[in-house]
CSV table of C-alpha atoms in Angstrom, one decimal:
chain,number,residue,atom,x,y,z
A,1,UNK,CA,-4.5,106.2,-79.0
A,2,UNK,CA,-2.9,103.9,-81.8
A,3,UNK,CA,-6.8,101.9,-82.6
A,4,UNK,CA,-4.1,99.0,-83.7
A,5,UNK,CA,-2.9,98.5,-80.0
A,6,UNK,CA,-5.7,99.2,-77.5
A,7,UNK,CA,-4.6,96.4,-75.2
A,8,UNK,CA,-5.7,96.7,-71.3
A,9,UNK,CA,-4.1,94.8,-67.9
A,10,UNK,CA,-6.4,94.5,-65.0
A,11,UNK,CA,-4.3,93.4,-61.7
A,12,UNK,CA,-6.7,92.8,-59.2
A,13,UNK,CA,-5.7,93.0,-55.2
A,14,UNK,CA,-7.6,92.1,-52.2
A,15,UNK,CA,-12.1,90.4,-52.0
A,16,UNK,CA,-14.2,89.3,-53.6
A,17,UNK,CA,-16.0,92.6,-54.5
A,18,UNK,CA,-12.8,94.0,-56.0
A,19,UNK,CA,-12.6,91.2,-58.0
A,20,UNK,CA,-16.0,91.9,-59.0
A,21,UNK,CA,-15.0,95.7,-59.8
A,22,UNK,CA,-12.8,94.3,-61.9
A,23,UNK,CA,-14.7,92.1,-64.2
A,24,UNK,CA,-17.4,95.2,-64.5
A,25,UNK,CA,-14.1,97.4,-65.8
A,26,UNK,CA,-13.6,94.9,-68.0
A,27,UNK,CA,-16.3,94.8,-69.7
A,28,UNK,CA,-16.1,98.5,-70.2
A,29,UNK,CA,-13.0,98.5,-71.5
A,30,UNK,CA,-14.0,95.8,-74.1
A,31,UNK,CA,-17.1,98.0,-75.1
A,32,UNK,CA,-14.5,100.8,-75.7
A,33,UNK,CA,-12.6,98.5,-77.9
A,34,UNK,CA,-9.7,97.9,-76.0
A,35,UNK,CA,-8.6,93.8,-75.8
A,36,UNK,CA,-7.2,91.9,-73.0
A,37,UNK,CA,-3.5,90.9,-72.6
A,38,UNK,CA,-2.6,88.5,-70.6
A,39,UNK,CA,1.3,90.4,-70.0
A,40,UNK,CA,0.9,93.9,-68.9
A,41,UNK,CA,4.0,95.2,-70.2
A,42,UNK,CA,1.8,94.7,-73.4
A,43,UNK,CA,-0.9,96.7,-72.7
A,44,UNK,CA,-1.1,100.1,-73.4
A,45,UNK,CA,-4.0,100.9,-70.7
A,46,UNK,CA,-2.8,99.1,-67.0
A,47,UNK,CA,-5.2,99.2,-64.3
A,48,UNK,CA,-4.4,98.3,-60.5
A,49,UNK,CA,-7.2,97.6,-58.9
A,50,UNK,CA,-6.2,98.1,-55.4
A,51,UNK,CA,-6.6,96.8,-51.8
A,52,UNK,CA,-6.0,98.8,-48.1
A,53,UNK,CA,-7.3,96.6,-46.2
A,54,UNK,CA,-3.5,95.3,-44.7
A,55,UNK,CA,-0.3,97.5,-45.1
A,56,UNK,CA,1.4,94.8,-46.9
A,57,UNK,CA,-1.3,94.4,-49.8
A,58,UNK,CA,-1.1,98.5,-50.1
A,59,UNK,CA,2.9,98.2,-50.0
A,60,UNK,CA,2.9,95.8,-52.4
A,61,UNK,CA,0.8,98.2,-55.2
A,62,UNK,CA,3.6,100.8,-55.1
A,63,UNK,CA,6.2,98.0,-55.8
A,64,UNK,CA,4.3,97.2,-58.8
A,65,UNK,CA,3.3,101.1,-59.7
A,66,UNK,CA,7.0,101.9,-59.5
A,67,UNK,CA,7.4,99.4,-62.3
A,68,UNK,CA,4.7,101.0,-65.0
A,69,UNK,CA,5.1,104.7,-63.9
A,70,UNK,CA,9.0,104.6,-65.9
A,71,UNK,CA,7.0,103.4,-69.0
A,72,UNK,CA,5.5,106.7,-69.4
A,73,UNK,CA,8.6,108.4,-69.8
A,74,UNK,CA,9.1,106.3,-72.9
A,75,UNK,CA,5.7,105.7,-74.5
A,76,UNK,CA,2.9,108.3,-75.2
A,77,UNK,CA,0.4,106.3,-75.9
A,78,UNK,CA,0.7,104.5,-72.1
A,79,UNK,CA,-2.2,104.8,-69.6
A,80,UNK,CA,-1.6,104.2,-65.9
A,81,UNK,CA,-5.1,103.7,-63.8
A,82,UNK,CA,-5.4,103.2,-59.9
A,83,UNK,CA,-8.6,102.2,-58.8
A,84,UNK,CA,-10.0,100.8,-55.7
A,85,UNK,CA,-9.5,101.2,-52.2
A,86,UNK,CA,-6.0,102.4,-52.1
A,87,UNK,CA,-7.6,105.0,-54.8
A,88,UNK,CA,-9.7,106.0,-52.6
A,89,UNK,CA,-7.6,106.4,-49.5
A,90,UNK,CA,-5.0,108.3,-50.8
A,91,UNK,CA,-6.5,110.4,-53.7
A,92,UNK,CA,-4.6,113.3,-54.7
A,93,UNK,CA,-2.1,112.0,-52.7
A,94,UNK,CA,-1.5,109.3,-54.7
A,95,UNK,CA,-0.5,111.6,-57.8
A,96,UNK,CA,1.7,113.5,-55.7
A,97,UNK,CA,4.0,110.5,-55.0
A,98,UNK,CA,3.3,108.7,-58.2
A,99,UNK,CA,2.8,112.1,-60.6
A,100,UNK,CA,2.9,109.4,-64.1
A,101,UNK,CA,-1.0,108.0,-63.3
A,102,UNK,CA,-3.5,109.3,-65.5
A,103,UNK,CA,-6.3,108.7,-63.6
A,104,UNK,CA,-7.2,107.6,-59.4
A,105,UNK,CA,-10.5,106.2,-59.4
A,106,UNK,CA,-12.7,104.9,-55.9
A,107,UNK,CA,-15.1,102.0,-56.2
A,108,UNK,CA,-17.8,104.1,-55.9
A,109,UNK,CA,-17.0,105.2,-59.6
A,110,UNK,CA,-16.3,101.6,-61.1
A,111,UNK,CA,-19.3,102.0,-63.6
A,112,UNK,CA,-17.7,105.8,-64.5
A,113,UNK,CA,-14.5,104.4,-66.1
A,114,UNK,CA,-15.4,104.9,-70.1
A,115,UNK,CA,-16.8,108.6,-69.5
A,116,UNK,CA,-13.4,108.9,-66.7
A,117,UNK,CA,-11.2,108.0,-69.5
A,118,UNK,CA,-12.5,109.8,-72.4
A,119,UNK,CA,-11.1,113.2,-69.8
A,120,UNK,CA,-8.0,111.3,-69.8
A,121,UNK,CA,-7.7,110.6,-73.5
A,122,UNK,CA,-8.4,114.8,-74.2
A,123,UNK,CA,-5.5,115.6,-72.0
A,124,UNK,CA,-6.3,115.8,-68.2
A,125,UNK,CA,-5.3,114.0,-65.3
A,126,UNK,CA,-8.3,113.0,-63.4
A,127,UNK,CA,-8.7,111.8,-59.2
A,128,UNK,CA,-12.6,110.6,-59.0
A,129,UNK,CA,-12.9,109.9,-55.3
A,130,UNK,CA,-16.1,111.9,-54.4
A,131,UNK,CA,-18.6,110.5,-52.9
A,132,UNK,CA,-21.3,109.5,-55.8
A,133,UNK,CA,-24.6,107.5,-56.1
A,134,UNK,CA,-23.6,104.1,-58.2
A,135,UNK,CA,-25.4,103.8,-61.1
A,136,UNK,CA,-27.0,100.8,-62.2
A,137,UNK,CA,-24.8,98.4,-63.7
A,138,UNK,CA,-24.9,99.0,-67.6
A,139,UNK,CA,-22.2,97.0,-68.9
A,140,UNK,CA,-22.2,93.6,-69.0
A,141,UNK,CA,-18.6,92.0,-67.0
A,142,UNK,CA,-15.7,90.5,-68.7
A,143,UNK,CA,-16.1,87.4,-65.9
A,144,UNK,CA,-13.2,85.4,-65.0
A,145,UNK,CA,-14.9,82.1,-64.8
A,146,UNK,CA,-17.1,80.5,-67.6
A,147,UNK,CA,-19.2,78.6,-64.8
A,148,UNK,CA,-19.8,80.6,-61.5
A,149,UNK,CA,-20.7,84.3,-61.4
A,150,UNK,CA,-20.2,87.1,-58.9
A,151,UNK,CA,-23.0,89.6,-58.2
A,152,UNK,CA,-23.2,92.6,-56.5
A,153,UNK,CA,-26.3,93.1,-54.1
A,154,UNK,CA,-25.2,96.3,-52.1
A,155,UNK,CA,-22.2,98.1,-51.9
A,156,UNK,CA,-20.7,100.2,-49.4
A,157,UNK,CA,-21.1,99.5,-45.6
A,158,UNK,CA,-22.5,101.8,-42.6
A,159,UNK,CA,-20.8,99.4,-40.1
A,160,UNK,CA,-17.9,101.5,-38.0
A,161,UNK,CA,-15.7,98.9,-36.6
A,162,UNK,CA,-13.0,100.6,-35.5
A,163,UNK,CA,-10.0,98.8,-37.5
A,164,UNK,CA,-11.8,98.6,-40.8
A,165,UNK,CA,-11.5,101.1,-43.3
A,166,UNK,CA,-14.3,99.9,-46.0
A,167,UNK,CA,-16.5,102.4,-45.0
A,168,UNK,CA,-14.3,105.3,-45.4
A,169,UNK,CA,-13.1,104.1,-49.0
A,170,UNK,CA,-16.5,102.5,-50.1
A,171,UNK,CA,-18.9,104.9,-49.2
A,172,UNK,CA,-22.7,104.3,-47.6
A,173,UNK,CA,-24.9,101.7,-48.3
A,174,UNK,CA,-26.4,101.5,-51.5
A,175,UNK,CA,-28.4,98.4,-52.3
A,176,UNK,CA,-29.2,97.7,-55.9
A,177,UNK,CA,-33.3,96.8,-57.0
A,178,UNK,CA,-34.1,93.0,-57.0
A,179,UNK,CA,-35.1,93.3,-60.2
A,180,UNK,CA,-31.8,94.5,-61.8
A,181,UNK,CA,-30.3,91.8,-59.7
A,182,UNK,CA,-32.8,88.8,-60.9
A,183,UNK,CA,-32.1,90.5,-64.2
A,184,UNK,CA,-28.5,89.9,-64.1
A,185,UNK,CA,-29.2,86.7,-63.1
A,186,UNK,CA,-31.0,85.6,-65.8
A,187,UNK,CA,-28.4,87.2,-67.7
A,188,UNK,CA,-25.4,85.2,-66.7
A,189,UNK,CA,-28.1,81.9,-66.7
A,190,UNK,CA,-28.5,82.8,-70.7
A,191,UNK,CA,-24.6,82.8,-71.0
A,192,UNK,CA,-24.5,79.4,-69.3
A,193,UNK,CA,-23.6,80.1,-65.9
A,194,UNK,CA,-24.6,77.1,-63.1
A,195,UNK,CA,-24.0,79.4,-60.2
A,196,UNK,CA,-23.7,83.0,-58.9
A,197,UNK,CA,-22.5,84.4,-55.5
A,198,UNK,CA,-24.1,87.4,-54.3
A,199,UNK,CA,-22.4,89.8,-53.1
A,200,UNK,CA,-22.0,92.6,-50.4
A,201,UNK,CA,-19.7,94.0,-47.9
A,202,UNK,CA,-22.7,93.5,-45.3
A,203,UNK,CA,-25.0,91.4,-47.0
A,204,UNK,CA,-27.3,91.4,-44.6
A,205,UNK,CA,-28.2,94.9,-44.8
A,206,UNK,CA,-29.3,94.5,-48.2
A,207,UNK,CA,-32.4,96.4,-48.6
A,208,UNK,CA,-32.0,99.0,-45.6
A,209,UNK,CA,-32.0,102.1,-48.0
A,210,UNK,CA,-34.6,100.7,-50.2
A,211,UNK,CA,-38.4,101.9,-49.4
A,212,UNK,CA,-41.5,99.8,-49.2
A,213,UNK,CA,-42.9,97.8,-46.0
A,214,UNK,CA,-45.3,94.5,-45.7
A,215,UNK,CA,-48.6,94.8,-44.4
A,216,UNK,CA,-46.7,94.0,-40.4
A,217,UNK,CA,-44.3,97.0,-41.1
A,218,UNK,CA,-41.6,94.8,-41.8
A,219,UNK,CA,-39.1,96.0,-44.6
A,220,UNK,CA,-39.9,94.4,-48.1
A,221,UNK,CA,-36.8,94.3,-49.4
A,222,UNK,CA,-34.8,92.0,-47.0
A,223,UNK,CA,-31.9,90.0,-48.0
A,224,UNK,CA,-34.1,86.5,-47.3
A,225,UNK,CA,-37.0,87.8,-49.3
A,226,UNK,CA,-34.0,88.7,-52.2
A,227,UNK,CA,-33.1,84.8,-52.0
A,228,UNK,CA,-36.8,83.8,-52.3
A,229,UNK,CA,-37.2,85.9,-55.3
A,230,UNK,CA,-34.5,85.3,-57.6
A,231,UNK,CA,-34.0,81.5,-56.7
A,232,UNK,CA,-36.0,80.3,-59.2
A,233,UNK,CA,-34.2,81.1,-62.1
A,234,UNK,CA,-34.0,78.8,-64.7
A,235,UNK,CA,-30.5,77.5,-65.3
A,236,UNK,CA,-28.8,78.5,-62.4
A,237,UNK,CA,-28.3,75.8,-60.1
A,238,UNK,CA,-26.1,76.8,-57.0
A,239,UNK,CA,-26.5,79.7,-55.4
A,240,UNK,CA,-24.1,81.3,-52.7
A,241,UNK,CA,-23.3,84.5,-50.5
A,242,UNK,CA,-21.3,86.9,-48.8
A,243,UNK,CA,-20.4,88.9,-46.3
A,244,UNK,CA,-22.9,87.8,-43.3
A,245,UNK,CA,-23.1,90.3,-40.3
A,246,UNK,CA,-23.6,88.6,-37.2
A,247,UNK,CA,-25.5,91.3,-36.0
A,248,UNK,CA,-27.6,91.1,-38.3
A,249,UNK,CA,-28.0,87.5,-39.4
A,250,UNK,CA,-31.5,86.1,-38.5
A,251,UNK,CA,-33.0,82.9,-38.3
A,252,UNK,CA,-35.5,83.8,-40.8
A,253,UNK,CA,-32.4,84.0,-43.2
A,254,UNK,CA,-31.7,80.2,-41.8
A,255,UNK,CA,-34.9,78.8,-42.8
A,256,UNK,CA,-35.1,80.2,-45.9
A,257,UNK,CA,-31.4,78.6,-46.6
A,258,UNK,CA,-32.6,75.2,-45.0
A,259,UNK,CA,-35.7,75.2,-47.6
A,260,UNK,CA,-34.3,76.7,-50.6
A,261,UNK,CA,-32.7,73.9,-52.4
A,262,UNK,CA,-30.7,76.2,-54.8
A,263,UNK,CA,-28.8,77.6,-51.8
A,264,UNK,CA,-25.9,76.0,-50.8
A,265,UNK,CA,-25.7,75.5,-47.1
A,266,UNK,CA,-22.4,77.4,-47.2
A,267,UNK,CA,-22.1,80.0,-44.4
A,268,UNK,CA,-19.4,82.6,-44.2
A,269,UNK,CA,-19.6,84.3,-41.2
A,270,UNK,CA,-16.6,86.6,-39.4
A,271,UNK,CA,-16.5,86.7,-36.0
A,272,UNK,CA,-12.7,88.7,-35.7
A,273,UNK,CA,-12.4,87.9,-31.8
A,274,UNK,CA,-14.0,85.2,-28.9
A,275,UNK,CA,-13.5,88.3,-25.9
A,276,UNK,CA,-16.5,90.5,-25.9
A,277,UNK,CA,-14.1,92.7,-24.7
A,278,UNK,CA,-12.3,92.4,-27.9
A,279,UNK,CA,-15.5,92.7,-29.1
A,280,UNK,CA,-16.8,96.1,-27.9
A,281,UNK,CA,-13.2,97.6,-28.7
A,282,UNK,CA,-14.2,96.9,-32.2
A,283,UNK,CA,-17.4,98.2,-32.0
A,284,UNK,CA,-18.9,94.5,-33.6
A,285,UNK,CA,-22.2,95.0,-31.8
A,286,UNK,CA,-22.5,91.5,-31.0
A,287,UNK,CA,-20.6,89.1,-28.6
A,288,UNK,CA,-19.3,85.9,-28.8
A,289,UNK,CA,-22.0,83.9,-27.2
A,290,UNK,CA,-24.7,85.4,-29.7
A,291,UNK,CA,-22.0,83.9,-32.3
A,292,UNK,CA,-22.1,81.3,-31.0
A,293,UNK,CA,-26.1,81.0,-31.1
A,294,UNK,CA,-26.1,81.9,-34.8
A,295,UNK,CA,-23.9,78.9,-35.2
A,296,UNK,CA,-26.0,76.2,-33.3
A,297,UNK,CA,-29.2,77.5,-35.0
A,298,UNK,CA,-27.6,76.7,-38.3
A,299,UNK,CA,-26.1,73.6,-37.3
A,300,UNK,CA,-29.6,72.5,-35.6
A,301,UNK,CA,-31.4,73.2,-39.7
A,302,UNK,CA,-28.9,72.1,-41.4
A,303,UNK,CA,-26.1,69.7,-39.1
A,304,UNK,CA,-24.0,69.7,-42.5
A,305,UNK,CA,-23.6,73.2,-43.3
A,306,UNK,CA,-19.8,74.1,-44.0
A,307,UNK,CA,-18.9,77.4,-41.6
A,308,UNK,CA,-16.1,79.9,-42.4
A,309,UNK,CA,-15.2,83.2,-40.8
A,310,UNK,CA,-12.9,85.9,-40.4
A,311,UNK,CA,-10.7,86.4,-37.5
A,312,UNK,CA,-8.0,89.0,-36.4
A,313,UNK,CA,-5.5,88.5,-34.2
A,314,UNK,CA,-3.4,91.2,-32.2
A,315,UNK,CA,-5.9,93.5,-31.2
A,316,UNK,CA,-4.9,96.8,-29.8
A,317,UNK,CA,-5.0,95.8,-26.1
A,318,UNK,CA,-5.8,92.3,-26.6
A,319,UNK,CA,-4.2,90.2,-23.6
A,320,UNK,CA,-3.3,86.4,-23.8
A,321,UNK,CA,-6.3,85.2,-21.7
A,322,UNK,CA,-8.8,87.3,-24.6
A,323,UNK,CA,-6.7,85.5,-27.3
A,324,UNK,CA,-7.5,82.5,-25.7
A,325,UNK,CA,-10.8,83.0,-25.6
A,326,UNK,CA,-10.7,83.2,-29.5
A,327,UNK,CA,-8.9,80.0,-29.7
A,328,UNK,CA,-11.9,78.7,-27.6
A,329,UNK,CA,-14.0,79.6,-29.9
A,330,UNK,CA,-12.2,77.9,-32.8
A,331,UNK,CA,-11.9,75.2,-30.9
A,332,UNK,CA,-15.6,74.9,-30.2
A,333,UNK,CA,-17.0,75.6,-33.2
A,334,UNK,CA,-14.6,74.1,-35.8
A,335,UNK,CA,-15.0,75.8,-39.0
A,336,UNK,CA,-14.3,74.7,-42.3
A,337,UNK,CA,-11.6,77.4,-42.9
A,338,UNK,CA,-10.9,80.7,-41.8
A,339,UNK,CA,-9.6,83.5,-43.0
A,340,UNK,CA,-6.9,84.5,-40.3
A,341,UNK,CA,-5.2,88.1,-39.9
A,342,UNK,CA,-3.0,90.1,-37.9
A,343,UNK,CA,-4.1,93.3,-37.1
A,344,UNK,CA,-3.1,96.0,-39.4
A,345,UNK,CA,-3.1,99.9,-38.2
A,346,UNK,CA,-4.7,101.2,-41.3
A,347,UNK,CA,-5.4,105.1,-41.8
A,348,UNK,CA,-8.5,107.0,-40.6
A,349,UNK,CA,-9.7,104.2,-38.4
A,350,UNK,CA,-9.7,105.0,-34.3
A,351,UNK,CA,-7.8,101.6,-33.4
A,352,UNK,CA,-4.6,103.1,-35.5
A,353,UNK,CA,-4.2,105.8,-32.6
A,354,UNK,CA,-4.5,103.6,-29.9
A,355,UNK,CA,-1.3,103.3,-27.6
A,356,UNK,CA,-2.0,100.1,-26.6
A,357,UNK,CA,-0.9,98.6,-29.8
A,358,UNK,CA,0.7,94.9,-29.3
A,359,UNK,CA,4.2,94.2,-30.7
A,360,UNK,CA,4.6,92.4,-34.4
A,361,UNK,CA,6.2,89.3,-32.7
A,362,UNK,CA,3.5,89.1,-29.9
A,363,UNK,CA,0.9,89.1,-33.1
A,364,UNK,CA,2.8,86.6,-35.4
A,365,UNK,CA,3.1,84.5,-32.6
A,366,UNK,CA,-0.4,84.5,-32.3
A,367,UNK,CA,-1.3,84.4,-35.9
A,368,UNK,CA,0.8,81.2,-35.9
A,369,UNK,CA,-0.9,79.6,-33.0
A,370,UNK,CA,-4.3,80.6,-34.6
A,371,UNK,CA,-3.7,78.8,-37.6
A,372,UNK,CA,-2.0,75.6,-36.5
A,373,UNK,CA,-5.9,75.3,-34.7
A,374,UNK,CA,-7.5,76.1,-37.8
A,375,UNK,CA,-5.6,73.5,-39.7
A,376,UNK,CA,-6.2,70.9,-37.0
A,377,UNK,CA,-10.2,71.5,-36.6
A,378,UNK,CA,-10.6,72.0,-40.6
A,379,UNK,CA,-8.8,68.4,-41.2
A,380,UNK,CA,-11.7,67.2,-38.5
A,381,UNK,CA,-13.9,68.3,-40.6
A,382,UNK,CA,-13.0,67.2,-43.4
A,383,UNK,CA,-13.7,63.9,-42.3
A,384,UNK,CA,-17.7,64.0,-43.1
A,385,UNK,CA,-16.6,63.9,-46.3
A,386,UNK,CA,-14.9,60.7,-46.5
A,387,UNK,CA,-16.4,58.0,-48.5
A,388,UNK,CA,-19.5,60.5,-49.4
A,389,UNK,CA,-20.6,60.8,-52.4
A,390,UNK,CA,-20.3,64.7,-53.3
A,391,UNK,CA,-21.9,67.2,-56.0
A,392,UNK,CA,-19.1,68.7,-57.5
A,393,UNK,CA,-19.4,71.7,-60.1
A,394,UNK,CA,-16.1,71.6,-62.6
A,395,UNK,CA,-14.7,74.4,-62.4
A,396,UNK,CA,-11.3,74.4,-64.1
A,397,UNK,CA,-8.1,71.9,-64.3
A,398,UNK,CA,-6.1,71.3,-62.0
A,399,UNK,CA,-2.9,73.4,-62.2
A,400,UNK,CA,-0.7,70.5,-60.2
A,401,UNK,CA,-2.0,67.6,-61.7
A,402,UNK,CA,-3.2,68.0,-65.8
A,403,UNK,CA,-5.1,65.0,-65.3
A,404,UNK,CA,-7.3,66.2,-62.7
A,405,UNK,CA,-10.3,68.6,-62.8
A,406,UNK,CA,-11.3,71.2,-59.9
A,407,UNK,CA,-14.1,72.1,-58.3
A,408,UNK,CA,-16.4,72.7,-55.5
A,409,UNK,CA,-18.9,70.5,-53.4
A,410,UNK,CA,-21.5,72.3,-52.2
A,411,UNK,CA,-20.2,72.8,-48.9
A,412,UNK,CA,-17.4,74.9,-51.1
A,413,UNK,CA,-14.4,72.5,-50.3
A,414,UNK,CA,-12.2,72.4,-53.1
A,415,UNK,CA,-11.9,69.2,-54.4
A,416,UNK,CA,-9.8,66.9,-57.4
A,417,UNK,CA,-10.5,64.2,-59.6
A,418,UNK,CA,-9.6,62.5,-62.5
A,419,UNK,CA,-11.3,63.9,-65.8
A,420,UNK,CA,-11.4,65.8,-69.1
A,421,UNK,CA,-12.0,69.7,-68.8
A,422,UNK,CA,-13.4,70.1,-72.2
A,423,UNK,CA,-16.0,67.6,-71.7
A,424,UNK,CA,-16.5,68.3,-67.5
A,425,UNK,CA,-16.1,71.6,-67.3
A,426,UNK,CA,-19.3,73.4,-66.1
A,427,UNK,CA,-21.2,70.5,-65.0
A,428,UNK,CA,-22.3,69.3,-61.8
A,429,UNK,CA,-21.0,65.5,-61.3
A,430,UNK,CA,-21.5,62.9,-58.1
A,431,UNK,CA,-17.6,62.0,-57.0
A,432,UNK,CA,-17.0,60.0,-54.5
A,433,UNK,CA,-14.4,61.2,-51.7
A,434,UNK,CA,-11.5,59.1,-51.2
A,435,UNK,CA,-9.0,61.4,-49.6
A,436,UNK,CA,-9.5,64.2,-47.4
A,437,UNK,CA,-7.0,66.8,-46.5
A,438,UNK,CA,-7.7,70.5,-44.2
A,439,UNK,CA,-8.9,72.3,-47.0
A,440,UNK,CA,-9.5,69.9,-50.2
A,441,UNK,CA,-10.5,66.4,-51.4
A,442,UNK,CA,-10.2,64.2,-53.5
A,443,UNK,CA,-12.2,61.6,-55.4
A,444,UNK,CA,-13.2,59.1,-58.1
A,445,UNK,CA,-16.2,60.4,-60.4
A,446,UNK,CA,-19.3,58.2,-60.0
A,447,UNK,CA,-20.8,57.0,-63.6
């Protein structure tokens, strides 16, 4: 390649953990000596880091492929990468209906893409979708943000629900050492980080594959004795998490919460239905009423811990009176915000051949149901907030308002106020609330 234009694109789809993917391909592509541009039709290396989690997101990738893939009729020196879930999915497939990509990469080969490309820059077209242990993360991310970091824990997921296809496109669980983890943490702590967010499909299972027991038989290597052992880090200051399992989620992982004073008493936790029914179709091994539990024990530690979760809607077979039961739930527990979905058929999952499938109408009526709830209960919630005086790490101006700086209070609601981001950004200010909306707040800094 022309060493005067080695100019990458990352587009990013879908969670956290792809976003993650991404910054870690970044930084590889940095070490190779490529730079980042902002406009892809300027790079001459394009990567699509891609998301199947809901037909749309996976529609919209070929939109976007369709684009780039008539570039390589015209320029030699163009490189067209799909990586990801889609990636993984479809493999060969992929080059079949899109023959211009140079190389289909899963996430399972993230930390692969320098030796991946070097077979692509000698000529070959390469799909890398086999299943692989991850290697230890080597090269340091490109990050995003300059304040909070993301960090893998565990990848993969041995969960089987039967709509989800993680599992088939992110391979088994493999959970990384706590000392490479506290290492990165320190790492991003040098660099001038205030907080990290740990992350894993299943958080909670972090530590399942790794061996070693305490004296009791217990496993050593839990995901609460993980938070014990790398909270102490100096510089970092906040400290978050996701994905919880409620099937998994223990009290123990509570208390520790409740007494760490780095962790932010922040809990995201999906639920996907209130039916047990619903429930058992989806093969969640848990029911709502042991949700429920989770969620008074956290409240009864910590009464002003911020709850988010997941929920589907449109379940094959799923009645009114079981969507009703959902909205109970809501209703009951009032979370902070929730991350609401119609279900999606997506490929190689059992719930996609079901022939009890519910109509798109009957699902966006529902979704829209759903969400007028959420808004409603999230409002009430944000009422605690008014006239409090809140922590709030700057994270970045506001894009609607120049004036304004962003960032989060611990309970992880966005929130605004008035301030310079060259002098703010990074630090950790008291504001005090004086508006509160569903989802954000605003405020007055305290001096």
């Amino acid at each position: 390649m022309n060493e005067k234009k080695r100019l990458y694109n990352i587009t990013t789809f879908g969670c956290q953990m792809n976003k993650a993917d991404s910054e870690r391909m970044g930084g590889i592509l940095e070490n190779m000596g490529f730079e980042f541009t902002e406009d892809p039709n300027n790079a001459n290396l394009i990567v699509y880091n891609t998301c199947t989690i809901r037909d749309n997101a996976e529609q919209k990738i070929y939109s976007y492929l369709g684009r780039q893939a008539q570039r390589k009729h015209q320029e030699t020196d163009f490189t067209l990468v799909v990586s990801g879930c889609v990636a993984q999915q479809e493999g060969e497939n992929l080059l079949r209906r899109i023959p211009e990509l140079d190389l289909v990469m899963g996430p399972q080969h993230v930390n692969r893409l320098d030796s991946l490309l070097e077979q692509v820059f000698a000529g070959n077209q390469i799909v890398a979708t086999e299943p692989i242990h991850i290697y230890e993360d080597i090269t340091k991310p490109r990050r995003e943000s300059k304040v909070s970091a993301w960090v893998n824990i565990i990848y993969g997921c041995n969960e089987r629900c039967t709509y989800c296809v993680v599992p088939n496109v992110r391979g088994v669980e493999q959970s990384r050492t706590p000392e490479s983890i506290k290492a990165e943490i320190e790492e991003v702590a040098r660099q001038g980080y205030k907080e990290v967010t740990l992350l894993g499909q299943n958080i909670d299972a972090y530590g399942r594959d790794l061996e070693g027991t305490t004296e009791t038989g217990r496993n050593l290597y839990t995901f609460t004795d993980l938070l014990y052992y790398i909270h102490d880090v100096e510089g970092i200051e906040r400290i978050r998490f996701a994905t919880s399992h409620p099937r998994y989620f223990t009290e123990r992982l509570i208390k520790a919460c409740h007494e760490l004073p780095k962790v932010c008493e922040h809990f995201h936790i999906p639920f996907q239905s209130g039916d047990n029914d619903i429930l058992k179709a989806m093969k969640r091994g848990y029911t709502h009423e042991r949700y429920r539990h989770i969620i008074s024990l956290i409240r009864h530690y910590m009464p002003d811990a911020s709850v988010t979760g997941d929920a589907i809607v449109g379940f094959p077979g799923e009645t009114e009176a079981q969507f009703q039961n959902t909205l109970s739930l809501v209703n009951d527990i009032g979370f902070d915000q929730l991350n609401t979905a119609a279900y999606s058929p997506r490929p190689n999952t059992p719930a996609a051949l079901w022939d009890n499938q519910i109509s798109e109408q009957e699902k966006s009526d529902r979704l829209q149901r759903l969400n007028h709830l959420v808004s409603i209960k999230a409002a009430e919630k944000s009422q605690r907030y008014l006239n409090r005086v809140e922590r709030v790490l700057v994270e970045d101006v506001n894009p609607k308002d120049t004036s304004q700086v962003m960032g989060r209070v611990e309970g992880n609601r966005l929130t605004f106020f008035k301030g310079d981001i060259t002098s703010l950004k990074g630090k950790i200010l008291p504001v005090k609330i004086t508006q509160v909306r569903s989802f954000s707040l605003t405020g007055e800094r305290v001096f």
